[in-house]
JSON list of C-alpha atoms in Angstrom, two decimals:
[
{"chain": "F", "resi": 193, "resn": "UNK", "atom": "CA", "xyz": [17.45, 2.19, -20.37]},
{"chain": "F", "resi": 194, "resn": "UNK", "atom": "CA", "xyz": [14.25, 0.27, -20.01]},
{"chain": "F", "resi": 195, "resn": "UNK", "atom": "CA", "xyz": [11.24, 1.18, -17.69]},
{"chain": "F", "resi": 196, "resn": "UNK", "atom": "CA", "xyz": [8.24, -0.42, -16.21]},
{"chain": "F", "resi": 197, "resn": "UNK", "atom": "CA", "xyz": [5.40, 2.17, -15.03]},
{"chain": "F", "resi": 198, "resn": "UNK", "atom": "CA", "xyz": [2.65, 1.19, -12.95]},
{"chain": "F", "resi": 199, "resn": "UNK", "atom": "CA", "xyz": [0.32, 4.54, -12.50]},
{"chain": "F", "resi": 200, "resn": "UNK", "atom": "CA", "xyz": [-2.25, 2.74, -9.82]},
{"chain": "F", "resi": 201, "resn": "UNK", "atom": "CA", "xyz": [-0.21, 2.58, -6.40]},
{"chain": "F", "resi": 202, "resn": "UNK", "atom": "CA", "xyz": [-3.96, 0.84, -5.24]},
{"chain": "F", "resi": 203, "resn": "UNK", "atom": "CA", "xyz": [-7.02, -0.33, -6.60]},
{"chain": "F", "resi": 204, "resn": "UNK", "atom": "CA", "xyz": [-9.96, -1.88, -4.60]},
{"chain": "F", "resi": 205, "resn": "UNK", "atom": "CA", "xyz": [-12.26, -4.21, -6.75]},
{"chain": "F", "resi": 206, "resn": "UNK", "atom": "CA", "xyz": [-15.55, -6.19, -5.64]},
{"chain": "F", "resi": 207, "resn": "UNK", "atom": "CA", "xyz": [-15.34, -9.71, -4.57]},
{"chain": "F", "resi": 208, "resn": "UNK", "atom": "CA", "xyz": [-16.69, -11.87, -7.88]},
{"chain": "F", "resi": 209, "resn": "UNK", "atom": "CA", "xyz": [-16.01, -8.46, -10.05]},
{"chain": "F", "resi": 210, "resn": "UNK", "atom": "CA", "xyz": [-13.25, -7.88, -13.20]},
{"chain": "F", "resi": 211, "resn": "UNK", "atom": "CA", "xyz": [-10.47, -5.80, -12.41]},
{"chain": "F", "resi": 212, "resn": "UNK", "atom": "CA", "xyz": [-7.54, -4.16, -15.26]},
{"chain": "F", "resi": 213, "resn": "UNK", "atom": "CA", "xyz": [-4.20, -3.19, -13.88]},
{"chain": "F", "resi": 214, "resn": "UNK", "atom": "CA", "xyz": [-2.10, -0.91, -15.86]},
{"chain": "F", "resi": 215, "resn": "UNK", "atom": "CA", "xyz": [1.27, -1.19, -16.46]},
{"chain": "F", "resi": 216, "resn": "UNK", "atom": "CA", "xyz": [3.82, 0.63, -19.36]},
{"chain": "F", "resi": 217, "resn": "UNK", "atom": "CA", "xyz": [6.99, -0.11, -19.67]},
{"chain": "F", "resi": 218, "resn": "UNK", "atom": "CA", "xyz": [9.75, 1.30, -22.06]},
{"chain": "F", "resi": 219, "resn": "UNK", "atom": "CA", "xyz": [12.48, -0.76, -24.53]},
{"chain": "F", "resi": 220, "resn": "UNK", "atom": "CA", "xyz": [14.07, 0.30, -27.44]},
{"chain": "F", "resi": 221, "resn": "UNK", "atom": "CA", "xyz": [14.50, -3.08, -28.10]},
{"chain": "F", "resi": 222, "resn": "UNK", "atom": "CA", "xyz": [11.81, -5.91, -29.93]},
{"chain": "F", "resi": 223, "resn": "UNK", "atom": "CA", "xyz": [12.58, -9.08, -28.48]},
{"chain": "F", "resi": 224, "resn": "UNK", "atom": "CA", "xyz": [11.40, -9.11, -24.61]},
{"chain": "F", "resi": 225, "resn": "UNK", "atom": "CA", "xyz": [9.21, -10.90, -22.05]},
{"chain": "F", "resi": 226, "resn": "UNK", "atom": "CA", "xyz": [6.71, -9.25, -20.07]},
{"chain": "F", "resi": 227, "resn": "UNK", "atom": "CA", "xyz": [5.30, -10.79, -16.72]},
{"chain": "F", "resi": 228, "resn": "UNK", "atom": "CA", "xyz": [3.33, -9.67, -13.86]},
{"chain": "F", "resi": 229, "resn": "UNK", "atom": "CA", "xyz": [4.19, -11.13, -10.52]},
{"chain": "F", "resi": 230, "resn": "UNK", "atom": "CA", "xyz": [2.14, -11.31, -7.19]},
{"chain": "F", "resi": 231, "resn": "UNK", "atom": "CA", "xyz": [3.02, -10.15, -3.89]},
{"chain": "F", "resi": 232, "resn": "UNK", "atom": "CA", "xyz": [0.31, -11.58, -1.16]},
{"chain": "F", "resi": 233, "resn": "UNK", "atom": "CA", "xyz": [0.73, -10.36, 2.39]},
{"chain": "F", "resi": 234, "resn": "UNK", "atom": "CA", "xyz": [3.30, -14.03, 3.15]},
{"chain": "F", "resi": 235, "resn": "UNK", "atom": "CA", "xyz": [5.79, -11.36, 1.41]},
{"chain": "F", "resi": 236, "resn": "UNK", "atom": "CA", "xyz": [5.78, -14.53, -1.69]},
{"chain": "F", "resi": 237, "resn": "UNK", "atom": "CA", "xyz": [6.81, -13.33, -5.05]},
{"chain": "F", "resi": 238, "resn": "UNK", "atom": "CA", "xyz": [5.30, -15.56, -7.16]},
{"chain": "F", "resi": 239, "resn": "UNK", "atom": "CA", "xyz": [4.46, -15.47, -10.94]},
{"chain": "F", "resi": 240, "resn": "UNK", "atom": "CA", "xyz": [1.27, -15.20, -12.24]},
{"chain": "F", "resi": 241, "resn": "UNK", "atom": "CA", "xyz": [1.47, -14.66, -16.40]},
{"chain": "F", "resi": 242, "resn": "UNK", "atom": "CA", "xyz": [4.01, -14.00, -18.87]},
{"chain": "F", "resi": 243, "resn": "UNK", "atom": "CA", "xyz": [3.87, -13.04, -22.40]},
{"chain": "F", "resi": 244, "resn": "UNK", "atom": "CA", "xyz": [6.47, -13.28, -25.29]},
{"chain": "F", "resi": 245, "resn": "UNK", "atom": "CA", "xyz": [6.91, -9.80, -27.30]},
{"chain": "F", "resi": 246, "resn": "UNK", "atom": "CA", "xyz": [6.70, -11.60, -30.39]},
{"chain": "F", "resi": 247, "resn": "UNK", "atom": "CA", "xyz": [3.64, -13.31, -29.71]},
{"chain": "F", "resi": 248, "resn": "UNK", "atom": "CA", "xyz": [0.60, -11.00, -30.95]},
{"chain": "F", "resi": 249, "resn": "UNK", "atom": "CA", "xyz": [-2.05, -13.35, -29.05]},
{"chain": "F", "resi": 250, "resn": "UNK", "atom": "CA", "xyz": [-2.50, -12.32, -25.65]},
{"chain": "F", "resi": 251, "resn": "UNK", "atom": "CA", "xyz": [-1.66, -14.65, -22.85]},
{"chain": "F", "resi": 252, "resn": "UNK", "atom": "CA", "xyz": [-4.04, -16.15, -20.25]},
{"chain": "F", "resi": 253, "resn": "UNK", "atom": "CA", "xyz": [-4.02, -18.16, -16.97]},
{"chain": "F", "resi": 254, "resn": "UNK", "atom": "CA", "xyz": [-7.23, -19.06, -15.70]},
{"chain": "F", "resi": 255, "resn": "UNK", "atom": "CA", "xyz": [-9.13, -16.00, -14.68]},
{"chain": "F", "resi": 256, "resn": "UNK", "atom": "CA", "xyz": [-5.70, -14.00, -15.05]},
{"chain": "F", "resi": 257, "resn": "UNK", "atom": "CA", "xyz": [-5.82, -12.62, -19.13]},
{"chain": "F", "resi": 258, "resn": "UNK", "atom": "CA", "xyz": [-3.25, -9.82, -20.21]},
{"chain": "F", "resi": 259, "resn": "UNK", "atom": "CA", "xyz": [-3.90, -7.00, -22.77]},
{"chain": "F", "resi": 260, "resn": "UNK", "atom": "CA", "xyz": [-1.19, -6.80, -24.82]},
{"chain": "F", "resi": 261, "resn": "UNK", "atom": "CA", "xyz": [-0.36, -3.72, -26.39]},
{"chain": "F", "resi": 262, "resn": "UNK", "atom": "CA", "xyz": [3.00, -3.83, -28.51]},
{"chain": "F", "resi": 263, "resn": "UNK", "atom": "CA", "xyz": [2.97, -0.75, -30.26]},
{"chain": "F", "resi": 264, "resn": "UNK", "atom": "CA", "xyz": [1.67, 1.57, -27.36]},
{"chain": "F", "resi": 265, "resn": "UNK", "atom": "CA", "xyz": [4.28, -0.49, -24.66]},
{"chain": "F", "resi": 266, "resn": "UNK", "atom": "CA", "xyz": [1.13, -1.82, -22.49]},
{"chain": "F", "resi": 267, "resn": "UNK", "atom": "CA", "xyz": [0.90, -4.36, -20.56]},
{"chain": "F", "resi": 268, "resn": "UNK", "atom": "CA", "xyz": [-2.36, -4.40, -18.80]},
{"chain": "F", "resi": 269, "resn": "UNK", "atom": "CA", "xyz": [-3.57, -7.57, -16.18]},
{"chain": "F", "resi": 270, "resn": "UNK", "atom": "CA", "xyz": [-7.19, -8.74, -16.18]},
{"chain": "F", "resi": 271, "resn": "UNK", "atom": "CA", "xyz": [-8.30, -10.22, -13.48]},
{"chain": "F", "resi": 272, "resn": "UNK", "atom": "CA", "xyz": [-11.89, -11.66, -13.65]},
{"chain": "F", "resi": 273, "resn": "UNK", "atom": "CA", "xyz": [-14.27, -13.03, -10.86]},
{"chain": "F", "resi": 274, "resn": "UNK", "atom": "CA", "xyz": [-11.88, -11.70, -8.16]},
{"chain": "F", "resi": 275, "resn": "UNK", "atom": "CA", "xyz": [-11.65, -13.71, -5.21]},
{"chain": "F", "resi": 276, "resn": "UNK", "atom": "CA", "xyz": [-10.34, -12.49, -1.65]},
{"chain": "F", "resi": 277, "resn": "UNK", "atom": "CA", "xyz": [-7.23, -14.40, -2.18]},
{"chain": "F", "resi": 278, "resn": "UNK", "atom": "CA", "xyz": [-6.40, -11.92, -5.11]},
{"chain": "F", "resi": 279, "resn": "UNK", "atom": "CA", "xyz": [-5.39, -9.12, -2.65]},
{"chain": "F", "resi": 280, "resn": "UNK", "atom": "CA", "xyz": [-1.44, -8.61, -3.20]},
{"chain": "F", "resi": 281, "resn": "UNK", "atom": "CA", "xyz": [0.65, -6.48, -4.63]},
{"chain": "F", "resi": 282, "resn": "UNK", "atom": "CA", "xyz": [1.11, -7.12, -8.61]},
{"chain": "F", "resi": 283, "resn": "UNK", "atom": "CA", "xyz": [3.95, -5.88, -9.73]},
{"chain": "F", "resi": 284, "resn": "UNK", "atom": "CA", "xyz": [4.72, -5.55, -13.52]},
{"chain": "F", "resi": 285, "resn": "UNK", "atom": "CA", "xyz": [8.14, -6.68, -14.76]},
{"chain": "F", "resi": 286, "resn": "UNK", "atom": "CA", "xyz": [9.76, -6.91, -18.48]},
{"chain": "F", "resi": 287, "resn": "UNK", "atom": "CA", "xyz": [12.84, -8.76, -19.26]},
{"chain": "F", "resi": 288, "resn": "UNK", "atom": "CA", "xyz": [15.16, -8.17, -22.15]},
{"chain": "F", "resi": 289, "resn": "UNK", "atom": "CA", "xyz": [16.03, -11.76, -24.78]},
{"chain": "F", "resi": 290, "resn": "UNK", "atom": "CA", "xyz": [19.73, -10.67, -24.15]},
{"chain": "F", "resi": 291, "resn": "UNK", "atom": "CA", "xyz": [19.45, -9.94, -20.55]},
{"chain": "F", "resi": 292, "resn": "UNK", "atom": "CA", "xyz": [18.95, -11.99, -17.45]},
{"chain": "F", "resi": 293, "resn": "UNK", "atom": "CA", "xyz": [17.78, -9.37, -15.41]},
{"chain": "F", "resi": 294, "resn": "UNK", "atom": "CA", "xyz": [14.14, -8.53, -14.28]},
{"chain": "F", "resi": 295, "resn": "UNK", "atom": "CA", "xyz": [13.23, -5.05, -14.23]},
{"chain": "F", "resi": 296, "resn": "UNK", "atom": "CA", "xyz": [10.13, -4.25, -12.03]},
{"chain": "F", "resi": 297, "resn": "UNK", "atom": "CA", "xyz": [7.66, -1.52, -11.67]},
{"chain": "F", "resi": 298, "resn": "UNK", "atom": "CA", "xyz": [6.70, -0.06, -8.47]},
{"chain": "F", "resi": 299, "resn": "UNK", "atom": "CA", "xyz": [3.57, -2.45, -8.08]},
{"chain": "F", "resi": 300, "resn": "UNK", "atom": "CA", "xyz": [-0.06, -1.83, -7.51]},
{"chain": "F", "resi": 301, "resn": "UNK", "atom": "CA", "xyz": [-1.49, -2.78, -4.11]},
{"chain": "F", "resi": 302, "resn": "UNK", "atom": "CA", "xyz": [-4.84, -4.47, -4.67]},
{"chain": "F", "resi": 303, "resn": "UNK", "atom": "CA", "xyz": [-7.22, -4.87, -2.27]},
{"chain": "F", "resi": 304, "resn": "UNK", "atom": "CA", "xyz": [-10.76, -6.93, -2.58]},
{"chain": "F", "resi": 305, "resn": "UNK", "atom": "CA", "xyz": [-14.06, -6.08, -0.89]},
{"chain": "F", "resi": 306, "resn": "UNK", "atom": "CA", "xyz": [-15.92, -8.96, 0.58]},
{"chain": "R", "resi": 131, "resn": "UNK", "atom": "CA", "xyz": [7.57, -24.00, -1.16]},
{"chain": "R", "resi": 132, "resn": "UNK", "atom": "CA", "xyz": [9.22, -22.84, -4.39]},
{"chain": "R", "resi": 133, "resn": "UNK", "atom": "CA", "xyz": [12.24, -24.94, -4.34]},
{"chain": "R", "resi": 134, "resn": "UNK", "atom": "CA", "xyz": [14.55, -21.16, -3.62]},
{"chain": "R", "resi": 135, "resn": "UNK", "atom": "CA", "xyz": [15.51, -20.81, -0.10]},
{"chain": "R", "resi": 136, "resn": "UNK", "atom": "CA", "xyz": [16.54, -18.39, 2.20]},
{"chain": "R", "resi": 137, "resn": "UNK", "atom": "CA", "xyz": [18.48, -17.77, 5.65]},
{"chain": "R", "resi": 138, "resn": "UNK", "atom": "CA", "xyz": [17.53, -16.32, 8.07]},
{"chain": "R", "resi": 139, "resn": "UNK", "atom": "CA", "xyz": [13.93, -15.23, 7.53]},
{"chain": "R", "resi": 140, "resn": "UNK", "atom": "CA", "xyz": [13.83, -12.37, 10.05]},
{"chain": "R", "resi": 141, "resn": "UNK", "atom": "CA", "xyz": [17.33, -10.65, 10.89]},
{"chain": "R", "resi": 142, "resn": "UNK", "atom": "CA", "xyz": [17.64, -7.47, 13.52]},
{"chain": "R", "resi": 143, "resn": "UNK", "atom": "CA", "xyz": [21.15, -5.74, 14.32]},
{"chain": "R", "resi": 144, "resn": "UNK", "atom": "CA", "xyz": [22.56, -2.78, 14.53]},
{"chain": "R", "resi": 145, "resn": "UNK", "atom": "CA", "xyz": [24.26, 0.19, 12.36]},
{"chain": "R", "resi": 146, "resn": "UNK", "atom": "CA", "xyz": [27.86, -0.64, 11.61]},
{"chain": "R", "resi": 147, "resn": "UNK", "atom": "CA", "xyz": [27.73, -4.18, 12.05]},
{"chain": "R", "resi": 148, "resn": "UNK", "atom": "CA", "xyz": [27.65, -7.00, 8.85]},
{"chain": "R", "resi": 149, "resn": "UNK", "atom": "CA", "xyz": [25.16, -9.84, 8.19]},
{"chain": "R", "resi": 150, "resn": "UNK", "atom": "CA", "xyz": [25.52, -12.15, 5.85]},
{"chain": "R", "resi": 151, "resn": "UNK", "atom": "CA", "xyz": [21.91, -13.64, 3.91]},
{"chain": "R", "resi": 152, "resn": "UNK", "atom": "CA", "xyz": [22.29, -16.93, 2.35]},
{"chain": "R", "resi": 153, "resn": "UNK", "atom": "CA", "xyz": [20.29, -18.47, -0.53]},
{"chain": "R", "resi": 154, "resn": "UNK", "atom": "CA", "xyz": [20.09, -21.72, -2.16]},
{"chain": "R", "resi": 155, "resn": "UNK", "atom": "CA", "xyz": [18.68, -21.96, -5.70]},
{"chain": "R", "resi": 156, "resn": "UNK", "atom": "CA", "xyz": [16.30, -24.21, -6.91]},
{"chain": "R", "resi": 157, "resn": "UNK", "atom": "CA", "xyz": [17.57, -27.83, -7.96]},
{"chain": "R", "resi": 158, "resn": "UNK", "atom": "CA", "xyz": [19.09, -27.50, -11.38]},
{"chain": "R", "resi": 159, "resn": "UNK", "atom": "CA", "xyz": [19.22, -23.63, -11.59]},
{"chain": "R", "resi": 160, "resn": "UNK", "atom": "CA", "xyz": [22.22, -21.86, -12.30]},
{"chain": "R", "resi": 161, "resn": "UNK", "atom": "CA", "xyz": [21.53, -18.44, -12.30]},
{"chain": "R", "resi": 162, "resn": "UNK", "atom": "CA", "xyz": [20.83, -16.73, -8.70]},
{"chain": "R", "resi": 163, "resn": "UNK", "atom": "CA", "xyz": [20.00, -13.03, -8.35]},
{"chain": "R", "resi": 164, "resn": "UNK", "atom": "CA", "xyz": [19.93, -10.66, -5.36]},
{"chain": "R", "resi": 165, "resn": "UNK", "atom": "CA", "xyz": [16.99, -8.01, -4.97]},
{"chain": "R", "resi": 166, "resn": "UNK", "atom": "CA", "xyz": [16.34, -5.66, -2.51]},
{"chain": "R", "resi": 167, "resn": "UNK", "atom": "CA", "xyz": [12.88, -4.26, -1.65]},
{"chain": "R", "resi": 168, "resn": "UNK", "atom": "CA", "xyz": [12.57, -1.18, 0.22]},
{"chain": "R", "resi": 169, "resn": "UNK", "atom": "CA", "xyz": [9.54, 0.46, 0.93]},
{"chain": "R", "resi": 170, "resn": "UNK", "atom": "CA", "xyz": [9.30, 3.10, -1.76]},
{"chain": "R", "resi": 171, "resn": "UNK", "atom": "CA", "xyz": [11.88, 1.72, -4.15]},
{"chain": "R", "resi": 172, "resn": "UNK", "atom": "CA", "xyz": [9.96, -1.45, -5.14]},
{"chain": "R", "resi": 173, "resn": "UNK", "atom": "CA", "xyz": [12.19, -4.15, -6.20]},
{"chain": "R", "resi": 174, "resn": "UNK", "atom": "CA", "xyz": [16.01, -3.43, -7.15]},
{"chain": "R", "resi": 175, "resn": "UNK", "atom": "CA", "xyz": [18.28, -5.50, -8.85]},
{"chain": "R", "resi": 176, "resn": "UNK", "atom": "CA", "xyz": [21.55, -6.02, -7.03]},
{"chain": "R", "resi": 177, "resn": "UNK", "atom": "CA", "xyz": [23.51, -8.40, -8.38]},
{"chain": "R", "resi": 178, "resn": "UNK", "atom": "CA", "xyz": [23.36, -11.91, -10.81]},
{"chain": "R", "resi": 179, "resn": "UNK", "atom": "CA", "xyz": [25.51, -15.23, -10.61]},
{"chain": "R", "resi": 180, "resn": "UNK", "atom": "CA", "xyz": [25.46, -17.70, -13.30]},
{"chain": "R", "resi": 181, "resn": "UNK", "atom": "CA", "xyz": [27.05, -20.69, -12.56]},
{"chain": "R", "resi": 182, "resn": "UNK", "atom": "CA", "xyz": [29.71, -19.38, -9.87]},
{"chain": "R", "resi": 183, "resn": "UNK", "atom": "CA", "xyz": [30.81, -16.26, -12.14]},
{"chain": "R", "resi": 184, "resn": "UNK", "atom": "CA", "xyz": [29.22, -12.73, -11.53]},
{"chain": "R", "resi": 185, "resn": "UNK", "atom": "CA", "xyz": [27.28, -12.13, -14.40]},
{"chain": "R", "resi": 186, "resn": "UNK", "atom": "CA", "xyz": [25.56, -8.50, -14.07]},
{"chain": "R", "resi": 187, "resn": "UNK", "atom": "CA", "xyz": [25.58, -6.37, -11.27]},
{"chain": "R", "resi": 188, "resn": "UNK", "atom": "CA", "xyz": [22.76, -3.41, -10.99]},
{"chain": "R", "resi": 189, "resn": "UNK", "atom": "CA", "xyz": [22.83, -0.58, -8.17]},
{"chain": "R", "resi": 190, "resn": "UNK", "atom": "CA", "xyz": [24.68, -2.01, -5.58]},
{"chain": "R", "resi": 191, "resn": "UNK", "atom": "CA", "xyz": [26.64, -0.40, -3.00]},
{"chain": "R", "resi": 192, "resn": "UNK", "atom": "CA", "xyz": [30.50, -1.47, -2.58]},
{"chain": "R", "resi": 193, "resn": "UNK", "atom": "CA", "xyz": [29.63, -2.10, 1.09]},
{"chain": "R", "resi": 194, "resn": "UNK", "atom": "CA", "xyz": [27.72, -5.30, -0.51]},
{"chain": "R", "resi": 195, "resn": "UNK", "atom": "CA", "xyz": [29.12, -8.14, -1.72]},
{"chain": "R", "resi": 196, "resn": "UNK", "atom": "CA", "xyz": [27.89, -11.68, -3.27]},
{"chain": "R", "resi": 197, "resn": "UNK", "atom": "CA", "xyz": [29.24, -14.74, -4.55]},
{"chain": "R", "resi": 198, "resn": "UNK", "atom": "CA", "xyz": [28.30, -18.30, -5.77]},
{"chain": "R", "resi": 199, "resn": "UNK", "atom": "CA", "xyz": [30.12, -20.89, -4.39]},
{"chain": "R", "resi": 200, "resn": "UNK", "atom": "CA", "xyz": [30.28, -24.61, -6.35]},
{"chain": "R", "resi": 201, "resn": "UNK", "atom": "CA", "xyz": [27.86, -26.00, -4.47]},
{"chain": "R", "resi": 202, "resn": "UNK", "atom": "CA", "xyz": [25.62, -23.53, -6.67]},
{"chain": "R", "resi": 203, "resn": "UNK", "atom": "CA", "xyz": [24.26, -21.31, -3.27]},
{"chain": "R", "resi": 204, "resn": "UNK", "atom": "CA", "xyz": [24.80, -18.10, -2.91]},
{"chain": "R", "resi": 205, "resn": "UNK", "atom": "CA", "xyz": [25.57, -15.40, 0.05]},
{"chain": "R", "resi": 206, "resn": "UNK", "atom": "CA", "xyz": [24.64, -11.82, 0.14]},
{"chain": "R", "resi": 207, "resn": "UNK", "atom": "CA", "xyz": [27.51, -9.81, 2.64]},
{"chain": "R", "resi": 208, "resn": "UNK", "atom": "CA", "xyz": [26.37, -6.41, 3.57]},
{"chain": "R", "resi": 209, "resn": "UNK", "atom": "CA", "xyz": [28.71, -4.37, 5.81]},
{"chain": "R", "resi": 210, "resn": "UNK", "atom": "CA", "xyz": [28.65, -1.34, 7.87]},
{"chain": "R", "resi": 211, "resn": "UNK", "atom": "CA", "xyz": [25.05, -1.27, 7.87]},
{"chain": "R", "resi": 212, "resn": "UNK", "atom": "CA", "xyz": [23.24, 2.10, 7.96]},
{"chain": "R", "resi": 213, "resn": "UNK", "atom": "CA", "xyz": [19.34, 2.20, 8.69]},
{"chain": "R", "resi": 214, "resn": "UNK", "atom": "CA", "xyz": [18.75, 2.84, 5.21]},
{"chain": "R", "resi": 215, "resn": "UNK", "atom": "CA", "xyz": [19.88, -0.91, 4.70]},
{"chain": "R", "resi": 216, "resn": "UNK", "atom": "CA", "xyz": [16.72, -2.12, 5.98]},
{"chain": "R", "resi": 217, "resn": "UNK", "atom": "CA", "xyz": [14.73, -3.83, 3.53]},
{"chain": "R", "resi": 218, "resn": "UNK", "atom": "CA", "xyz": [13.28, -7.10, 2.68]},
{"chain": "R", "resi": 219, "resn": "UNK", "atom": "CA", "xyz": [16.64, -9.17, 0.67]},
{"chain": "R", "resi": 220, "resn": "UNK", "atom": "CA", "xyz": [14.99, -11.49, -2.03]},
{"chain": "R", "resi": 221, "resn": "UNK", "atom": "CA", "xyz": [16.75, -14.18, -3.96]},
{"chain": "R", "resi": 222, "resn": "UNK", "atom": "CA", "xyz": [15.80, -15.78, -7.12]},
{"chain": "R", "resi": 223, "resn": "UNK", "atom": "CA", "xyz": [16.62, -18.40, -8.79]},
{"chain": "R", "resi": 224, "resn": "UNK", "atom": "CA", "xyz": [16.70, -19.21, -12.78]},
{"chain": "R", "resi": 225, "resn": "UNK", "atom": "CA", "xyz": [17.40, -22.23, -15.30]},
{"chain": "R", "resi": 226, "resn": "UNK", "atom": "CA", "xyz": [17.45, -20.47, -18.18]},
{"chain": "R", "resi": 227, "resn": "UNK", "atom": "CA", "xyz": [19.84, -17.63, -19.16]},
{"chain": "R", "resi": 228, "resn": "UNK", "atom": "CA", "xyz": [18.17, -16.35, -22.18]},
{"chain": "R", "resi": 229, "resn": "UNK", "atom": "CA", "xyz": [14.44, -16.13, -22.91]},
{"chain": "R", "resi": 230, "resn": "UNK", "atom": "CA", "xyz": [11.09, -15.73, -20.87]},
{"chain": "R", "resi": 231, "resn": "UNK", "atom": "CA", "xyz": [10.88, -18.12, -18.15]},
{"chain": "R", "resi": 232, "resn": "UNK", "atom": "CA", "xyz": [10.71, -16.12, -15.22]},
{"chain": "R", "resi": 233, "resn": "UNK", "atom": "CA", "xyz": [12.39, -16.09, -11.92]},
{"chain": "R", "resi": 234, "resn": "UNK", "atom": "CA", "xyz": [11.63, -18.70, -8.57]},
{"chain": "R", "resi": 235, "resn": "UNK", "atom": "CA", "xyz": [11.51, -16.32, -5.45]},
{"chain": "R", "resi": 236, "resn": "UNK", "atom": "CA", "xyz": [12.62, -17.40, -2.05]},
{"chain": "R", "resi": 237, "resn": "UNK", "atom": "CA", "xyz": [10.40, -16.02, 0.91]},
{"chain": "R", "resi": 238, "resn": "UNK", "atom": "CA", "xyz": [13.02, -13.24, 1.83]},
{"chain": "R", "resi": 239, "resn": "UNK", "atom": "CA", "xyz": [15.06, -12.23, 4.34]},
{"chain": "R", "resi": 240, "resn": "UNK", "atom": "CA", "xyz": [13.67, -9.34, 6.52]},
{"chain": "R", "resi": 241, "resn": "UNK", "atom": "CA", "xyz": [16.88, -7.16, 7.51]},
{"chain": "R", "resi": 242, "resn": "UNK", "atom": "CA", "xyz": [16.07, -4.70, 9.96]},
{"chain": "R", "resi": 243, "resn": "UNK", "atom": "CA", "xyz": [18.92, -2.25, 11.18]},
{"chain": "R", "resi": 244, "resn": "UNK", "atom": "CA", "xyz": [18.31, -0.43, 14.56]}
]
C-alpha cells in the first residue's frame, strides 16, 4: 500500500524568509506523480506544484521549488521569500500512473510571522 | 472559483438523520471523487466516478452512498449519521484518468452532526 508522511504537524517561518517542508511517501511502484496542495484558512484545496517520478529535474513554481528525492522517497517543498499569504496547511499527496486516486499525508500547518 | 462546486456549504442536523451533499464537476471533467476531512484523519478517499460508473471506492462506510448521474454531477448520501460523521465533505473533479494532472477542489461542504 502506498504512504505519504509528513513529520512537521507545524512550522512557523519569518515573513520574507525560505522555508523546507518535509514530506516521504512510500510506493513500490516507479511511475507516480507527486504534488503538494495548499489549504489556506477559506478551507480551499488548491494545488501548488507537481512533479513527474520520471522526471529527475526538480519542479518549480515561482517562489514554490520541490526537492526531489527518488531514491530516498522525498518530496520536500521550498518555499522562498514567504509572504503572509503562505500560511495554510500544505499537504503532500502522491498519485499512482495506474490509479486515479490521490493519497494525502496528514499536512503541515504553516504559519508566517509578520 | 475553481470551476468544482458544492451544495450546501454549511450543513447542521442531527444523529440518525441523512443529508445528501451535491457536487458538480468542472466543465469537461469526467472523473469526480468524494473526500472526507476530519480533524485528525487528514484527507480520506471515499469514493471515485468516472463518467457515471463507480470506478474505485476507498474506506467508506455502507451507510454512504454516491453516484454520478448523466448530467456528469454527483451526490454524496450519508445516512444514520453518528457524530463521528462530522467532517468537512470535499469533491474533486478530474479530466484526465491516467497521469499527473491533479485534482480541482470544490470549497466543501461543512457537515456538522449534533
Amino acid at each position: 500500500a502506498q504512504t505519504v508522511t509528513q513529520s512537521q504537524p507545524e512550522m512557523s517561518v519569518q515573513e520574507a524568509e525560505t522555508v523546507t517542508l518535509s514530506c516521504t511517501y512510500d510506493t513500490s511502484e516507479s511511475d507516480y506523480y507527486l504534488f503538494w496542495y495548499k489549504q489556506p484558512p477559506s478551507r480551499q484545496m488548491i494545488l501548488v506544484i507537481r512533479q513527474e517520478a520520471y522526471k529527475q529535474q526538480n519542479a518549480t513554481e515561482n517562489r514554490f521549488s520541490v526537492n526531489f528525492q527518488k531514491a530516498a522517497k522525498s518530496f520536500s517543498l521550498k518555499i522562498s521569500d514567504s509572504q503572509l499569504g503562505d500560511a495554510a496547511m500544505y499537504f503532500c499527496a502522491l498519485r499512482m500512473n495506474r490509479d486515479d486516486k490521490i493519497i494525502f499525508g496528514k499536512g503541515t500547518r504553516l504559519h508566517i510571522l509578520p | 472559483d475553481s470551476g468544482v462546486t458544492q451544495t450546501p456549504k454549511h450543513l447542521i442536523t442531527a444523529t440518525g438523520q441523512r443529508v445528501t451533499l451535491r457536487c458538480s464537476p468542472r466543465s469537461g471533467d469526467l472523473s469526480v471523487y468524494w473526500y472526507q476531512q476530519s480533524l485528525d484523519q487528514g484527507l480520506q478517499f471515499l469514493i471515485q466516478y468516472y463518467n457515471g460508473e463507480e470506478r474505485a471506492k476507498g474506506n467508506i462506510l455502507e451507510r454512504f452512498s454516491a453516484q454520478q448521474f448523466p448530467d456528469l454531477h454527483s451526490e454524496l448520501n450519508l445516512s444514520s449519521l453518528e457524530l463521528g460523521d462530522s467532517a468537512l465533505y470535499f469533491c474533486a473533479s478530474s479530466g484526465d484518468l491516467e497521469g499527473g494532472i491533479g485534482y480541482t477542489f470544490g470549497s466543501g461542504t461543512r457537515l456538522t452532526i449534533v
